[in-house]
Amino acid sequence: MGIQTDRVRLNELINSLETFLLSKFGDKKLICYGASSLWRDMIRIIAIDDLVEFFVDGDSSRWGDEYYGLEIKSPEELKNIDKSVYSVVVLAGAVEEISGILDDMGWEKNVNYFDIYQYIHVYREELSFGSMNKFLRFLKTVPPEIRNVSAREDSERIGIVLSAEGLNFGTTYMPYTISLFMVLKWYGYNVKLIVDRLHWDGDIELYEGHCAFCDHMRDLLISKLEGIIPENDILYIDPVGDVELSLEDEQECERIAEYCVGWSKWYNSWNSRFRSEKSVQNDFAEIFKRNLSYINPFFEKNHFDTINAITAQHKIAGVYYHAGRKRNIRVSSQDGMKGETFICASGPALYGEDIPQFFEKMWEDIGNKEEILDRAEQMWKKRRWGICESNKMSFQEYMKISKERGYENISFQAPETELERTYDVVIPMNLMNDGAALGIITIFDNMEQWLEQTLDFVIHKLNATVLIREHPSGQRQPHHMKKLELYMRNPQILEPYEGNISLRYVKSDEQINLYQYIEHCKVVIPWTSTVGIEAGIMGKNVLVHTNTNYRNAAFAWRARTREEYFETLERCIKGEEFLAGNRREAYQDALRYLYYTVNRRLKTDFTIVNSIDAPWKFNSFEELLEAEGVDEVVQIVAENVPSVYLIEKQRRRFE
């Protein structure tokens, strides 16, 4: 029996990392900073136990003890060590703090001291290589005739962006992206695969050497692909020929970096969790600026009508979205999950910009409007008055219930109780990892400024009251993610109102029925929450200051300046005016938005699932072409068909 050679192997990765580190150490002896319980795991990855002379540790009670046969000493010992003979390897989570200590002693990072703690991530990596190996076999099933398929004359010029660091999103990222390109090619669209060979955030978010590993995986897949399709169908973006960025470019990179660090901290990425937000944000900004300086000339030279970039407007996708938007290039995107995907023909996947575009382009031609509105009304009644779900359910329980009953029928509001107090203003918060909230444009500088100025205006100037509600499903999130709720992330916003009954702040795990408070409030001010739509159904004033997808809806009032925002807010609180004007029209529009917002998941296994328990599903190219949801993906990406239109057709087909 022959050996399968076209495979990705973990041992090869570990070997390359060990070689990489040993080349840095050279002939020097090593001192390990941190007598960590992870030492045993570390020496399985990098066999350096014979090179270490002794340990140092900040715990004084351990000084003089032996650890794995070596003495534990005080870090003060490092002040008198000959740096030409020794290097320090850091094996402790507090890398940033230890780096400060070593810097003060005259040690230099990546010259004579090194962070090896990050390499533990390799041993505990949740990345399964099974999908990659299955995909390598899948490529062998692509018909050779694909090389000769001619592009249709009516096709837009389409670019499918592939970055190897999409591995950060899951094991099916590269197989999905390459397959999307090949499916479009097979169906005769004028499509190119844009292979991004830039380095992004893998080394700073995960571990040093991750980018190099991604490069290896990418090159392995592309080498196989080059034997299947014409050479000129693959374009490359390399770190050459950079051009100076405009002020707009630099500011956008800074903005993307700001919300990327929030996501990184929320997600608790392996390496960045031990670093300050400021240092990670600075790294992100520099990476985005550097890479945009290479991306810009690529798109000046290679012209596209539309490109496809994965997931929401953060990290890689955020930069490509900016590069496309400034050139009037339509940018489609997806954000996957197990058995379903969020997908958008124009804009970040979770923004839902397809919804207003569908209403503008196609709603008048829909023959079953009344049926849709009736369905929406029944759905709303279930959310408003139906059985409430416990906030304490796990994410797995939530996913199970959402599949059984449909997300539209789930409510995370507690049962109604007699209210002791009502509030003039209700502010529903988004989860910090919510793709719909990432990078949202507001008339304020940021979310913190919006909250600070709104609270000050309402409470101090208008002598009115405010209720702020964290997203209740935050209760299902891992404990470390709690730190990104307002009371932990920005306590300075709430501290001035401690003990002030004019402000009530509700954490995600507090049990209240927000609908009750909305019934009695005068205005709801969302960031981009679905609660803004629900408030519109309830006939409440909805004041919008962001570019959420319902910003121009009949039930919402959009403020385009801060002056207009505060003037409108005062009108809401002091008067009884319904800003939207026509209550019936506002009610029906809110129903439409709610219906299509909660029915935005395309059912398909053709997705960039980011979990180890959802590997690449397809054994052959023919099987992929016949799979559920693939035709819809093609129409959305290649033909600019609003996703919600096709998702509704799919849903009806399943009934």
Short mmCIF file of N, CA, C and O in Angstrom, two decimals, residues 143-151 185-186 228-230 233:
data_model
loop_
_atom_site.label_atom_id
_atom_site.label_comp_id
_atom_site.label_asym_id
_atom_site.label_seq_id
_atom_site.Cartn_x
_atom_site.Cartn_y
_atom_site.Cartn_z
N PRO A 143 -12.95 18.49 -12.94
CA PRO A 143 -12.81 18.08 -14.35
C PRO A 143 -11.73 18.88 -15.06
O PRO A 143 -11.65 20.11 -14.91
N PRO A 144 -10.90 18.26 -15.84
CA PRO A 144 -9.84 18.98 -16.56
C PRO A 144 -10.40 20.00 -17.55
O PRO A 144 -9.71 20.94 -17.93
N GLU A 145 -11.68 19.83 -17.95
CA GLU A 145 -12.30 20.76 -18.90
C GLU A 145 -12.43 22.17 -18.34
O GLU A 145 -12.67 23.12 -19.09
N ILE A 146 -12.26 22.32 -17.04
CA ILE A 146 -12.40 23.64 -16.44
C ILE A 146 -11.38 24.63 -17.01
O ILE A 146 -11.63 25.83 -17.05
N ARG A 147 -10.26 24.12 -17.48
CA ARG A 147 -9.23 24.99 -18.05
C ARG A 147 -9.72 25.70 -19.30
O ARG A 147 -9.27 26.81 -19.62
N ASN A 148 -10.67 25.10 -19.99
CA ASN A 148 -11.08 25.62 -21.29
C ASN A 148 -12.41 26.37 -21.25
O ASN A 148 -12.92 26.77 -22.31
N VAL A 149 -12.97 26.56 -20.07
CA VAL A 149 -14.25 27.27 -19.96
C VAL A 149 -14.01 28.75 -20.24
O VAL A 149 -13.17 29.40 -19.61
N SER A 150 -14.75 29.30 -21.19
CA SER A 150 -14.62 30.71 -21.55
C SER A 150 -15.57 31.57 -20.71
O SER A 150 -16.67 31.13 -20.36
N ALA A 151 -15.13 32.78 -20.43
CA ALA A 151 -15.94 33.69 -19.62
C ALA A 151 -17.10 34.25 -20.43
O ALA A 151 -16.94 34.61 -21.61
N LYS A 185 -15.79 29.86 -12.00
CA LYS A 185 -15.05 29.59 -13.24
C LYS A 185 -15.79 28.54 -14.07
O LYS A 185 -15.96 28.70 -15.30
N TRP A 186 -16.25 27.48 -13.44
CA TRP A 186 -16.94 26.39 -14.12
C TRP A 186 -18.23 26.87 -14.79
O TRP A 186 -18.59 26.41 -15.87
N ILE A 228 -4.45 22.78 -12.44
CA ILE A 228 -5.84 22.53 -12.82
C ILE A 228 -6.42 23.64 -13.70
O ILE A 228 -7.15 23.38 -14.64
N ILE A 229 -6.07 24.89 -13.39
CA ILE A 229 -6.66 26.03 -14.10
C ILE A 229 -5.57 26.82 -14.81
O ILE A 229 -4.38 26.70 -14.47
N PRO A 230 -5.93 27.66 -15.76
CA PRO A 230 -4.92 28.47 -16.48
C PRO A 230 -4.15 29.38 -15.54
O PRO A 230 -4.70 29.91 -14.56
N ASP A 233 -5.41 32.92 -14.55
CA ASP A 233 -6.59 33.05 -13.70
C ASP A 233 -6.22 33.27 -12.23
O ASP A 233 -7.10 33.46 -11.39
#
